[in-house]
Short mmCIF file of C-alpha atoms and ligand atoms in Angstrom, two decimals:
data_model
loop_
_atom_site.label_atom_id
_atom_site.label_comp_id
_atom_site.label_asym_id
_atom_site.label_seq_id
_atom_site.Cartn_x
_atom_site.Cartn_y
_atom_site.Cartn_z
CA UNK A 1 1.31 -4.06 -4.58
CA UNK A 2 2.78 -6.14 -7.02
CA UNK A 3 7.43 -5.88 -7.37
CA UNK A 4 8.38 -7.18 -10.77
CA UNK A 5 12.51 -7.71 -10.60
CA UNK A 6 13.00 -7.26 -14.52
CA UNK A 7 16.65 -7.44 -13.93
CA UNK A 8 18.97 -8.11 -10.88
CA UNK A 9 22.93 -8.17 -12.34
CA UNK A 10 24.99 -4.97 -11.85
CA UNK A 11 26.77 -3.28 -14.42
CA UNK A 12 28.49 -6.11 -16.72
CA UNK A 13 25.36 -8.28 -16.40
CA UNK A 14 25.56 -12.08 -15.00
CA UNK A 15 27.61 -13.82 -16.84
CA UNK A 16 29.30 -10.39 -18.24
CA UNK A 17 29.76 -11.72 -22.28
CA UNK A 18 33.37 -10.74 -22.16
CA UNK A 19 34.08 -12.36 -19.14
CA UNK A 20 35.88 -16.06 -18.94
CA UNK A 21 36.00 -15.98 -14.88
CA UNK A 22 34.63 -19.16 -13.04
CA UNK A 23 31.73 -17.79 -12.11
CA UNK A 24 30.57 -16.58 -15.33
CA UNK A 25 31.40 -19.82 -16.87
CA UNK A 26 29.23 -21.74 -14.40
CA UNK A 27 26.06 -19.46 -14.54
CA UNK A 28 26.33 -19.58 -18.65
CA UNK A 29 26.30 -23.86 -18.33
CA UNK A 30 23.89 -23.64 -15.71
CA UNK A 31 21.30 -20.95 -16.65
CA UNK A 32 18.00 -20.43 -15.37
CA UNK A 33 18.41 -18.43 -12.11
CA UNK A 34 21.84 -17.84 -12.79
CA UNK A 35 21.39 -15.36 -16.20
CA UNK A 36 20.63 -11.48 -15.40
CA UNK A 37 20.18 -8.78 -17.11
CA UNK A 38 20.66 -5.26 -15.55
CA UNK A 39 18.71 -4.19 -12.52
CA UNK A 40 15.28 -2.97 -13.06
CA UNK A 41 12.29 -3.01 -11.15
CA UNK A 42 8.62 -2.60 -12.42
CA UNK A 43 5.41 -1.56 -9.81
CA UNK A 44 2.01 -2.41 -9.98
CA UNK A 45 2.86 -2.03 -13.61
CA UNK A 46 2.95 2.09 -13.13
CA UNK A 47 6.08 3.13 -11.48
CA UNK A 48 9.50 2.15 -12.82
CA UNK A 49 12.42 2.37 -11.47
CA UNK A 50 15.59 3.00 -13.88
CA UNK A 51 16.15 2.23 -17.33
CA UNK A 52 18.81 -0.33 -18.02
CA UNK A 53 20.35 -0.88 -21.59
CA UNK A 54 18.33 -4.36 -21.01
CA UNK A 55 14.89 -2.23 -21.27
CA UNK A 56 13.57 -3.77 -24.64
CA UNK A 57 14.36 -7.08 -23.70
CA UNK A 58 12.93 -6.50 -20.30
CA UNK A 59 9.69 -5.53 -22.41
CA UNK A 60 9.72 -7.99 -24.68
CA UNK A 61 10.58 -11.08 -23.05
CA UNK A 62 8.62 -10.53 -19.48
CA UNK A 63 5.75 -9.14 -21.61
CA UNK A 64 5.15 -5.59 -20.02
CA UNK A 65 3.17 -3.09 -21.36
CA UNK A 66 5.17 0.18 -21.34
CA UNK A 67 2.57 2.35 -22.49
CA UNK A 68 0.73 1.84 -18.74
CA UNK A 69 4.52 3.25 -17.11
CA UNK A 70 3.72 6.62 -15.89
CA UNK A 71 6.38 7.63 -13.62
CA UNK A 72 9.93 6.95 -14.76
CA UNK A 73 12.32 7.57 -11.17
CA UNK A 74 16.17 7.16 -11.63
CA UNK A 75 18.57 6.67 -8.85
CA UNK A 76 21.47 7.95 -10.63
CA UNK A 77 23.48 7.78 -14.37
CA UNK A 78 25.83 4.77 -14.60
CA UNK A 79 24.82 3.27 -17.76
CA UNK A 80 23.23 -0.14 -16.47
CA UNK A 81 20.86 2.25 -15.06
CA UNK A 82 20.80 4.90 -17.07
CA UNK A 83 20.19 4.55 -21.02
CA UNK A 84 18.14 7.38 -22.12
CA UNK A 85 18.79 6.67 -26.12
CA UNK A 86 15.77 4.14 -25.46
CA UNK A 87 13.64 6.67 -24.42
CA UNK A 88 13.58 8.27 -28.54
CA UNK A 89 11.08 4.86 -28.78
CA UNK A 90 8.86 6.98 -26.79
CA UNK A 91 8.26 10.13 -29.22
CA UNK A 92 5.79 11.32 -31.73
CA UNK A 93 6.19 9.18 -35.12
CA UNK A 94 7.99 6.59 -33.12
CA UNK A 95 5.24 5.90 -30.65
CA UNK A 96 1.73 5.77 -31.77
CA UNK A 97 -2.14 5.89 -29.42
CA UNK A 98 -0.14 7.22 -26.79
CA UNK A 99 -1.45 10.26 -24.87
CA UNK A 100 0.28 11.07 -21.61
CA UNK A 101 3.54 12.39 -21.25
CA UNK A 102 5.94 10.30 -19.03
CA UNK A 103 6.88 12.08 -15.60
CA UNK A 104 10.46 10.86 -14.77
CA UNK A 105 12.12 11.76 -11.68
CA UNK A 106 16.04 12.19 -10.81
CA UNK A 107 19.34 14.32 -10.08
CA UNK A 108 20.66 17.35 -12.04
CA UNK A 109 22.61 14.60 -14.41
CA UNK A 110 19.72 12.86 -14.84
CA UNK A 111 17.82 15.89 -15.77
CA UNK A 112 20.60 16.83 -18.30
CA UNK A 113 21.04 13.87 -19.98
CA UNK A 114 17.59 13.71 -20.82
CA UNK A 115 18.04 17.69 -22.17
CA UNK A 116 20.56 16.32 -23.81
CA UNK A 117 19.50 12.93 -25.92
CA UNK A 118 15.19 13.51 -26.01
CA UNK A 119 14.03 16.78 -28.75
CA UNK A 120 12.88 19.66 -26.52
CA UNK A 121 9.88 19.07 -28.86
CA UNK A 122 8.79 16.15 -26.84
CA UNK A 123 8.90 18.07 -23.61
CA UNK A 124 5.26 18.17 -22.15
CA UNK A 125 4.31 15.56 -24.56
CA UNK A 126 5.76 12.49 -24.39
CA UNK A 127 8.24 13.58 -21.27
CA UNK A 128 7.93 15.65 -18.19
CA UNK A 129 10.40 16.46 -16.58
CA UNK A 130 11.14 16.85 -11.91
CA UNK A 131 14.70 17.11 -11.02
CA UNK A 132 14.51 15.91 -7.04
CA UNK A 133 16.57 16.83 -4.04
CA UNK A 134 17.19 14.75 -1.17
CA UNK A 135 14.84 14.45 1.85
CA UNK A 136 12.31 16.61 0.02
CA UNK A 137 9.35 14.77 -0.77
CA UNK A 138 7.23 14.62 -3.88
CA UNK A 139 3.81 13.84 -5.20
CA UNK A 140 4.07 12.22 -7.99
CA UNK A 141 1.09 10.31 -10.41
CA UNK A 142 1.40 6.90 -8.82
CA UNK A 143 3.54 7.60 -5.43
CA UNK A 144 4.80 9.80 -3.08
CA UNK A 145 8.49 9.57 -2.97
CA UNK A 146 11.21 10.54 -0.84
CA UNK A 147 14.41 10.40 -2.36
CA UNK A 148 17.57 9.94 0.43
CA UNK A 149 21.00 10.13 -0.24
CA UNK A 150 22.99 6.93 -1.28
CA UNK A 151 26.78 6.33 -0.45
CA UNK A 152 27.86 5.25 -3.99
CA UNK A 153 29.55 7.27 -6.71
CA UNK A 154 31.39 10.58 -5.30
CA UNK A 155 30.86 12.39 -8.29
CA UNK A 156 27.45 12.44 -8.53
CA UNK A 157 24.55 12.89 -5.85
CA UNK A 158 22.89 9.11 -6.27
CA UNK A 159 19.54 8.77 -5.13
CA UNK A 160 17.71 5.86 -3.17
CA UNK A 161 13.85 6.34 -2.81
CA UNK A 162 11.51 5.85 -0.48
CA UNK A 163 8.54 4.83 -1.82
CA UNK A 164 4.48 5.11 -0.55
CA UNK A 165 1.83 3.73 -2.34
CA UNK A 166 -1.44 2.39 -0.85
CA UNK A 167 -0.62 2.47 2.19
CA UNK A 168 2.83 0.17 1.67
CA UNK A 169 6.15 1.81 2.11
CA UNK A 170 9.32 0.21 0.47
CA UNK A 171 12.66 1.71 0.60
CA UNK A 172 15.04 1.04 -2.94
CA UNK A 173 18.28 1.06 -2.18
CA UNK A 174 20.59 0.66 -5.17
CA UNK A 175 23.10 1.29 -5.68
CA UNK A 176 24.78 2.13 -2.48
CA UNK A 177 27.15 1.15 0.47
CA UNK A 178 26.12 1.62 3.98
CA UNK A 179 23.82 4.17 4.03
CA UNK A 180 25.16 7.70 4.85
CA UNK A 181 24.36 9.52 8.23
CA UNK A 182 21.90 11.74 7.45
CA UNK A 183 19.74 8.71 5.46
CA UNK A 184 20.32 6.82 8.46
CA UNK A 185 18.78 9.22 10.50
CA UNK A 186 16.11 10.13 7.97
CA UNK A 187 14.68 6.05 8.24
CA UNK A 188 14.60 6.64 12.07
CA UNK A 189 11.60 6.05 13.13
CA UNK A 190 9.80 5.25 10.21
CA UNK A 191 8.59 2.03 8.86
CA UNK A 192 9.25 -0.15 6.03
CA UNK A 193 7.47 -3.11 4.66
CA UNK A 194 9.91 -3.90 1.67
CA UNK A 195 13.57 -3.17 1.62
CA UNK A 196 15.32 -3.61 -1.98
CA UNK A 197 19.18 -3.77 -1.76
CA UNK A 198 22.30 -3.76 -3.59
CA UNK A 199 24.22 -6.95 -2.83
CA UNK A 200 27.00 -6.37 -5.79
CA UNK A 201 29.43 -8.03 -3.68
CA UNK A 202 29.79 -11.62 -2.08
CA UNK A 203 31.65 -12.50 1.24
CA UNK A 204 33.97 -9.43 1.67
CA UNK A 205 33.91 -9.56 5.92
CA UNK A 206 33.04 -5.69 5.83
CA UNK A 207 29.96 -4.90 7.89
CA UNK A 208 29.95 -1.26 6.31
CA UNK A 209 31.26 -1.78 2.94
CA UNK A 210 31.21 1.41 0.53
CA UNK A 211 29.85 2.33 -2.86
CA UNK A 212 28.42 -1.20 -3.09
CA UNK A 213 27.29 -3.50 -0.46
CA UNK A 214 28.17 -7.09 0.64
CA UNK A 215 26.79 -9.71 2.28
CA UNK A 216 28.02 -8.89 5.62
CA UNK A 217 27.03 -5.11 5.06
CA UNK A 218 23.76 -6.11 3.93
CA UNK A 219 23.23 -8.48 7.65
CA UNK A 220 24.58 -4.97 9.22
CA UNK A 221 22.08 -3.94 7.74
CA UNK A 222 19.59 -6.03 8.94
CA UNK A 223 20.39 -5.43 12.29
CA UNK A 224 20.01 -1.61 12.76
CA UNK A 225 16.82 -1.86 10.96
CA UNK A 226 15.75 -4.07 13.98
CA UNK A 227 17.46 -2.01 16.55
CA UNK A 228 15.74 0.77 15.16
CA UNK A 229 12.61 -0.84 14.59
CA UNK A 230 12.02 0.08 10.92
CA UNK A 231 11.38 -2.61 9.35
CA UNK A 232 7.49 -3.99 9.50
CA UNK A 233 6.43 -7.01 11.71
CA UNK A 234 5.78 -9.15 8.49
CA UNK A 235 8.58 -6.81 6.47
CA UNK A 236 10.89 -7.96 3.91
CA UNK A 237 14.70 -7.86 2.79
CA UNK A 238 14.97 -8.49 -1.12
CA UNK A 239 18.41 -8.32 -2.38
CA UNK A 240 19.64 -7.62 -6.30
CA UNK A 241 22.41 -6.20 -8.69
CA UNK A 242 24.62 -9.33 -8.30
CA UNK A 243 28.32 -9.09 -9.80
CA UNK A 244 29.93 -12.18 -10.83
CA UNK A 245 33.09 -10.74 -9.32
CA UNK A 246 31.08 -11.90 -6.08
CA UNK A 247 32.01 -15.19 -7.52
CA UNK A 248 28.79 -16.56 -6.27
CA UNK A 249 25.89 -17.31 -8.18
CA UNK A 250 21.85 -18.01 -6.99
CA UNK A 251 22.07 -21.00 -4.97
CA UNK A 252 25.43 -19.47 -2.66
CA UNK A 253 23.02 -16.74 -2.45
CA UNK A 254 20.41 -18.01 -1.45
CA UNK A 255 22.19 -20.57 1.00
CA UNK A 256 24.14 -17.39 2.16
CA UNK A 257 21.00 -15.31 2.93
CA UNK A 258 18.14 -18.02 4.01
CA UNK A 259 19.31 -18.43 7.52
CA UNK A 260 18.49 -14.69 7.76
CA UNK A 261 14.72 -14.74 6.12
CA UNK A 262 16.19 -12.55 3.09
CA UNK A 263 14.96 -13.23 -0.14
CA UNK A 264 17.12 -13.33 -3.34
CA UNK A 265 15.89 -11.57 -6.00
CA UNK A 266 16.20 -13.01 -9.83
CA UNK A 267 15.03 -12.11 -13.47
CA UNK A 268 11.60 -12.36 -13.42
CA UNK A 269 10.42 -12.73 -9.67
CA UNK A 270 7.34 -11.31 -8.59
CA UNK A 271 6.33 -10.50 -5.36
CA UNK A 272 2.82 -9.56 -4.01
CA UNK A 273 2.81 -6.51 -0.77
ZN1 ZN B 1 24.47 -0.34 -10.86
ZN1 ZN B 2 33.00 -13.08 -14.95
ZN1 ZN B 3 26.07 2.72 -10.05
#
Protein backbone atom coordinates (compact mmCIF):
# COMPACT_ATOMS: atom_id res chain seq x y z
CA UNK A 1 0.00 0.00 0.00
CA UNK A 2 1.44 3.10 -0.85
CA UNK A 3 1.02 6.47 2.37
CA UNK A 4 1.49 9.77 0.62
CA UNK A 5 1.97 12.56 3.68
CA UNK A 6 0.62 15.59 1.50
CA UNK A 7 0.87 17.68 4.54
CA UNK A 8 2.18 17.21 8.18
CA UNK A 9 1.83 20.95 10.10
CA UNK A 10 -1.20 21.43 12.40
CA UNK A 11 -3.47 24.16 12.23
CA UNK A 12 -1.28 27.47 11.56
CA UNK A 13 0.96 25.51 9.17
CA UNK A 14 4.98 25.34 9.69
CA UNK A 15 6.22 28.35 9.73
CA UNK A 16 2.52 29.88 10.53
CA UNK A 17 2.88 33.30 7.99
CA UNK A 18 1.88 35.50 10.86
CA UNK A 19 4.15 34.13 13.15
CA UNK A 20 7.76 35.87 14.08
CA UNK A 21 8.61 33.05 16.88
CA UNK A 22 12.15 31.39 16.64
CA UNK A 23 11.09 28.51 15.32
CA UNK A 24 9.19 29.79 12.51
CA UNK A 25 11.97 32.04 11.63
CA UNK A 26 14.45 29.15 11.40
CA UNK A 27 12.26 26.68 9.32
CA UNK A 28 11.42 29.81 6.76
CA UNK A 29 15.66 30.33 6.34
CA UNK A 30 16.10 26.79 6.34
CA UNK A 31 13.31 25.21 4.21
CA UNK A 32 13.15 21.97 2.71
CA UNK A 33 11.95 19.57 5.46
CA UNK A 34 11.16 22.28 7.61
CA UNK A 35 7.97 23.94 5.37
CA UNK A 36 4.40 22.17 5.91
CA UNK A 37 1.38 22.59 4.83
CA UNK A 38 -1.69 21.17 6.73
CA UNK A 39 -2.00 17.49 7.46
CA UNK A 40 -3.26 15.33 4.75
CA UNK A 41 -2.72 11.95 3.83
CA UNK A 42 -3.35 10.28 0.36
CA UNK A 43 -3.71 6.05 -0.11
CA UNK A 44 -2.86 4.01 -2.84
CA UNK A 45 -4.07 7.10 -4.58
CA UNK A 46 -7.98 6.08 -3.60
CA UNK A 47 -8.67 6.85 -0.06
CA UNK A 48 -8.08 10.30 1.42
CA UNK A 49 -8.04 11.29 4.49
CA UNK A 50 -9.26 15.04 5.30
CA UNK A 51 -9.31 18.02 3.30
CA UNK A 52 -7.03 20.78 4.43
CA UNK A 53 -7.34 24.46 3.11
CA UNK A 54 -3.78 23.30 1.51
CA UNK A 55 -5.86 20.76 -0.88
CA UNK A 56 -5.11 22.54 -4.30
CA UNK A 57 -1.69 23.01 -3.58
CA UNK A 58 -1.45 19.51 -2.28
CA UNK A 59 -2.82 18.64 -5.92
CA UNK A 60 -0.94 20.72 -7.76
CA UNK A 61 2.42 20.69 -6.49
CA UNK A 62 2.74 16.73 -5.48
CA UNK A 63 0.96 16.04 -8.80
CA UNK A 64 -2.13 13.86 -7.67
CA UNK A 65 -4.83 13.02 -9.65
CA UNK A 66 -8.05 13.77 -7.71
CA UNK A 67 -10.37 12.43 -10.06
CA UNK A 68 -8.98 8.61 -8.99
CA UNK A 69 -10.05 9.77 -4.92
CA UNK A 70 -13.04 7.75 -4.22
CA UNK A 71 -13.54 7.76 -0.62
CA UNK A 72 -13.20 11.11 1.13
CA UNK A 73 -13.03 10.07 5.36
CA UNK A 74 -12.80 13.09 7.81
CA UNK A 75 -11.72 12.84 11.36
CA UNK A 76 -13.43 15.84 12.48
CA UNK A 77 -14.16 19.89 11.44
CA UNK A 78 -11.33 22.20 12.58
CA UNK A 79 -10.58 24.03 9.53
CA UNK A 80 -6.93 22.65 8.73
CA UNK A 81 -8.89 19.60 8.28
CA UNK A 82 -11.94 20.51 7.28
CA UNK A 83 -12.49 22.97 4.15
CA UNK A 84 -15.46 21.85 2.31
CA UNK A 85 -15.71 25.26 0.04
CA UNK A 86 -13.03 23.19 -2.10
CA UNK A 87 -15.21 20.55 -2.61
CA UNK A 88 -17.72 23.15 -5.16
CA UNK A 89 -14.41 22.24 -7.65
CA UNK A 90 -15.98 18.93 -7.65
CA UNK A 91 -19.59 19.67 -9.25
CA UNK A 92 -21.29 19.57 -12.56
CA UNK A 93 -19.99 22.64 -14.82
CA UNK A 94 -17.04 22.91 -12.55
CA UNK A 95 -15.75 19.41 -13.02
CA UNK A 96 -15.82 17.84 -16.36
CA UNK A 97 -15.33 13.52 -17.62
CA UNK A 98 -16.05 12.77 -14.21
CA UNK A 99 -18.54 9.96 -13.46
CA UNK A 100 -18.61 8.68 -9.90
CA UNK A 101 -19.87 10.39 -7.09
CA UNK A 102 -17.37 10.83 -4.15
CA UNK A 103 -18.34 8.71 -0.92
CA UNK A 104 -17.02 10.77 2.08
CA UNK A 105 -17.22 9.54 5.48
CA UNK A 106 -17.50 11.51 8.99
CA UNK A 107 -19.47 12.85 12.20
CA UNK A 108 -22.88 14.59 12.30
CA UNK A 109 -20.80 18.10 11.75
CA UNK A 110 -19.15 16.76 9.11
CA UNK A 111 -22.28 15.58 7.53
CA UNK A 112 -23.82 19.10 8.02
CA UNK A 113 -21.33 21.13 6.80
CA UNK A 114 -21.32 19.41 3.69
CA UNK A 115 -25.50 19.95 3.69
CA UNK A 116 -24.59 23.08 4.26
CA UNK A 117 -21.76 24.47 1.59
CA UNK A 118 -22.27 21.50 -1.55
CA UNK A 119 -26.06 22.07 -3.75
CA UNK A 120 -28.32 19.18 -2.70
CA UNK A 121 -28.24 18.91 -6.53
CA UNK A 122 -24.92 17.27 -6.41
CA UNK A 123 -26.04 14.69 -3.91
CA UNK A 124 -25.73 11.16 -5.59
CA UNK A 125 -23.74 12.70 -8.27
CA UNK A 126 -20.73 14.12 -7.53
CA UNK A 127 -21.12 13.39 -3.48
CA UNK A 128 -22.42 10.62 -1.37
CA UNK A 129 -22.88 11.00 1.63
CA UNK A 130 -22.20 8.12 5.33
CA UNK A 131 -22.32 9.86 8.58
CA UNK A 132 -20.23 7.13 10.91
CA UNK A 133 -20.47 6.22 14.55
CA UNK A 134 -17.80 4.98 16.61
CA UNK A 135 -16.77 1.29 16.85
CA UNK A 136 -19.25 0.47 14.09
CA UNK A 137 -17.59 -0.64 11.13
CA UNK A 138 -18.12 0.15 7.48
CA UNK A 139 -17.60 -1.09 3.99
CA UNK A 140 -16.67 1.36 2.09
CA UNK A 141 -15.31 1.40 -1.97
CA UNK A 142 -11.64 1.10 -1.18
CA UNK A 143 -11.58 0.02 2.74
CA UNK A 144 -13.20 -1.20 5.54
CA UNK A 145 -13.02 1.27 8.29
CA UNK A 146 -13.52 1.44 11.84
CA UNK A 147 -13.79 4.71 13.15
CA UNK A 148 -12.76 4.97 17.25
CA UNK A 149 -13.16 7.74 19.35
CA UNK A 150 -10.32 10.41 19.67
CA UNK A 151 -9.61 12.50 22.91
CA UNK A 152 -9.40 15.95 21.19
CA UNK A 153 -12.02 18.66 20.92
CA UNK A 154 -14.95 18.31 23.67
CA UNK A 155 -17.39 19.75 21.56
CA UNK A 156 -17.43 17.60 18.91
CA UNK A 157 -17.20 13.64 18.63
CA UNK A 158 -13.58 13.49 16.59
CA UNK A 159 -12.94 10.47 14.84
CA UNK A 160 -9.62 8.35 14.38
CA UNK A 161 -9.94 5.39 11.86
CA UNK A 162 -8.88 2.23 11.63
CA UNK A 163 -8.14 1.35 8.41
CA UNK A 164 -8.05 -2.37 6.32
CA UNK A 165 -7.07 -2.65 2.99
CA UNK A 166 -5.36 -5.69 1.38
CA UNK A 167 -4.76 -7.31 4.02
CA UNK A 168 -2.70 -4.18 5.87
CA UNK A 169 -4.26 -2.52 8.84
CA UNK A 170 -3.14 1.08 9.84
CA UNK A 171 -4.63 2.99 12.59
CA UNK A 172 -4.83 7.25 11.89
CA UNK A 173 -4.73 8.90 14.77
CA UNK A 174 -5.07 12.68 14.41
CA UNK A 175 -5.85 14.63 16.01
CA UNK A 176 -5.96 13.34 19.49
CA UNK A 177 -4.36 13.04 23.05
CA UNK A 178 -4.00 9.75 24.70
CA UNK A 179 -6.43 7.70 23.41
CA UNK A 180 -9.70 7.39 25.44
CA UNK A 181 -10.68 4.11 27.37
CA UNK A 182 -12.97 2.59 25.36
CA UNK A 183 -10.45 3.09 22.01
CA UNK A 184 -7.93 1.69 24.16
CA UNK A 185 -9.76 -1.24 24.74
CA UNK A 186 -11.18 -1.42 21.23
CA UNK A 187 -7.13 -1.85 19.78
CA UNK A 188 -6.81 -4.74 22.34
CA UNK A 189 -5.95 -7.42 20.77
CA UNK A 190 -5.81 -6.42 17.39
CA UNK A 191 -2.97 -5.71 15.14
CA UNK A 192 -1.51 -2.85 13.43
CA UNK A 193 1.09 -2.55 10.79
CA UNK A 194 1.13 1.37 10.48
CA UNK A 195 0.34 3.77 13.23
CA UNK A 196 -0.09 7.59 12.06
CA UNK A 197 0.05 10.09 15.02
CA UNK A 198 -0.43 13.52 16.09
CA UNK A 199 2.81 14.85 17.54
CA UNK A 200 1.51 18.74 17.70
CA UNK A 201 3.57 19.20 20.64
CA UNK A 202 7.42 18.94 21.45
CA UNK A 203 9.01 18.01 24.90
CA UNK A 204 6.08 18.72 27.33
CA UNK A 205 7.18 15.69 30.09
CA UNK A 206 3.42 14.46 29.95
CA UNK A 207 3.18 10.76 29.18
CA UNK A 208 -0.73 11.23 28.64
CA UNK A 209 -1.02 14.60 27.28
CA UNK A 210 -4.68 15.70 26.11
CA UNK A 211 -6.33 17.02 22.98
CA UNK A 212 -2.92 16.85 21.28
CA UNK A 213 -0.06 14.64 21.86
CA UNK A 214 3.67 15.09 22.72
CA UNK A 215 6.62 13.46 22.43
CA UNK A 216 6.57 11.78 25.67
CA UNK A 217 2.78 10.82 25.11
CA UNK A 218 3.55 9.58 21.82
CA UNK A 219 6.73 7.01 23.56
CA UNK A 220 3.64 6.17 26.10
CA UNK A 221 2.35 5.34 23.44
CA UNK A 222 4.70 3.17 22.10
CA UNK A 223 4.88 1.23 25.00
CA UNK A 224 1.27 -0.06 25.58
CA UNK A 225 1.16 -0.90 22.01
CA UNK A 226 4.02 -3.38 22.92
CA UNK A 227 2.58 -4.41 26.18
CA UNK A 228 -0.41 -5.10 24.39
CA UNK A 229 1.07 -6.53 21.49
CA UNK A 230 -0.65 -4.49 18.75
CA UNK A 231 1.61 -3.32 16.85
CA UNK A 232 3.06 -5.82 13.90
CA UNK A 233 6.52 -7.57 14.15
CA UNK A 234 7.88 -5.33 11.23
CA UNK A 235 5.09 -2.42 12.28
CA UNK A 236 5.58 1.18 12.11
CA UNK A 237 5.16 4.54 14.17
CA UNK A 238 4.86 7.62 11.68
CA UNK A 239 4.35 10.83 13.38
CA UNK A 240 2.74 14.33 11.79
CA UNK A 241 0.76 17.65 12.43
CA UNK A 242 3.86 19.44 13.86
CA UNK A 243 3.21 22.98 15.60
CA UNK A 244 5.96 25.37 15.66
CA UNK A 245 4.84 26.18 19.19
CA UNK A 246 6.75 22.71 19.70
CA UNK A 247 9.61 24.97 18.95
CA UNK A 248 11.29 22.14 17.22
CA UNK A 249 11.64 21.65 13.72
CA UNK A 250 12.66 18.19 11.45
CA UNK A 251 16.02 17.44 12.53
CA UNK A 252 15.00 17.81 16.75
CA UNK A 253 12.44 15.53 15.51
CA UNK A 254 13.95 13.27 14.08
CA UNK A 255 16.98 13.21 16.65
CA UNK A 256 14.12 13.13 19.30
CA UNK A 257 12.32 10.07 17.81
CA UNK A 258 15.26 7.85 16.04
CA UNK A 259 16.45 6.22 19.18
CA UNK A 260 12.87 4.82 19.27
CA UNK A 261 12.62 3.44 15.41
CA UNK A 262 9.77 6.19 14.79
CA UNK A 263 9.71 7.78 11.64
CA UNK A 264 9.03 11.54 11.08
CA UNK A 265 6.72 12.27 8.66
CA UNK A 266 7.24 15.47 6.14
CA UNK A 267 5.55 17.10 2.99
CA UNK A 268 5.87 14.78 0.47
CA UNK A 269 7.10 11.37 2.05
CA UNK A 270 6.03 8.25 0.71
CA UNK A 271 6.00 5.13 2.23
CA UNK A 272 5.46 1.61 0.70
CA UNK A 273 3.24 -1.25 3.28
ZN1 LIG B 1 -5.48 19.53 13.34
ZN1 LIG C 1 5.83 30.54 15.05
ZN1 LIG D 1 -8.30 19.50 15.49
Amino acid sequence: MKVHFLGTAAAEGFPNPFCLCEACQKARYLGGRNIRSRTSVLFDDVLKVDFPPDFYYHAIYHNIDLTLVKDLLFTHTHYDHFNPGDLFNRIEGFAHGIEHPLHIYGNDLVMQGLHKTLPASQENRRFAYHRVLPFKEVETQTVKITPLLADHDPMETCLLYYIERNGKRILYGNDTGWFPEDTWNWLKGRKIDLAILDCTGGFHANKRSRNHMCIETILEVQQAFQQEDILEDNGQIIVTHFSHNSGLLHEDFVKAFQPYGIQVAYDGMIVTL
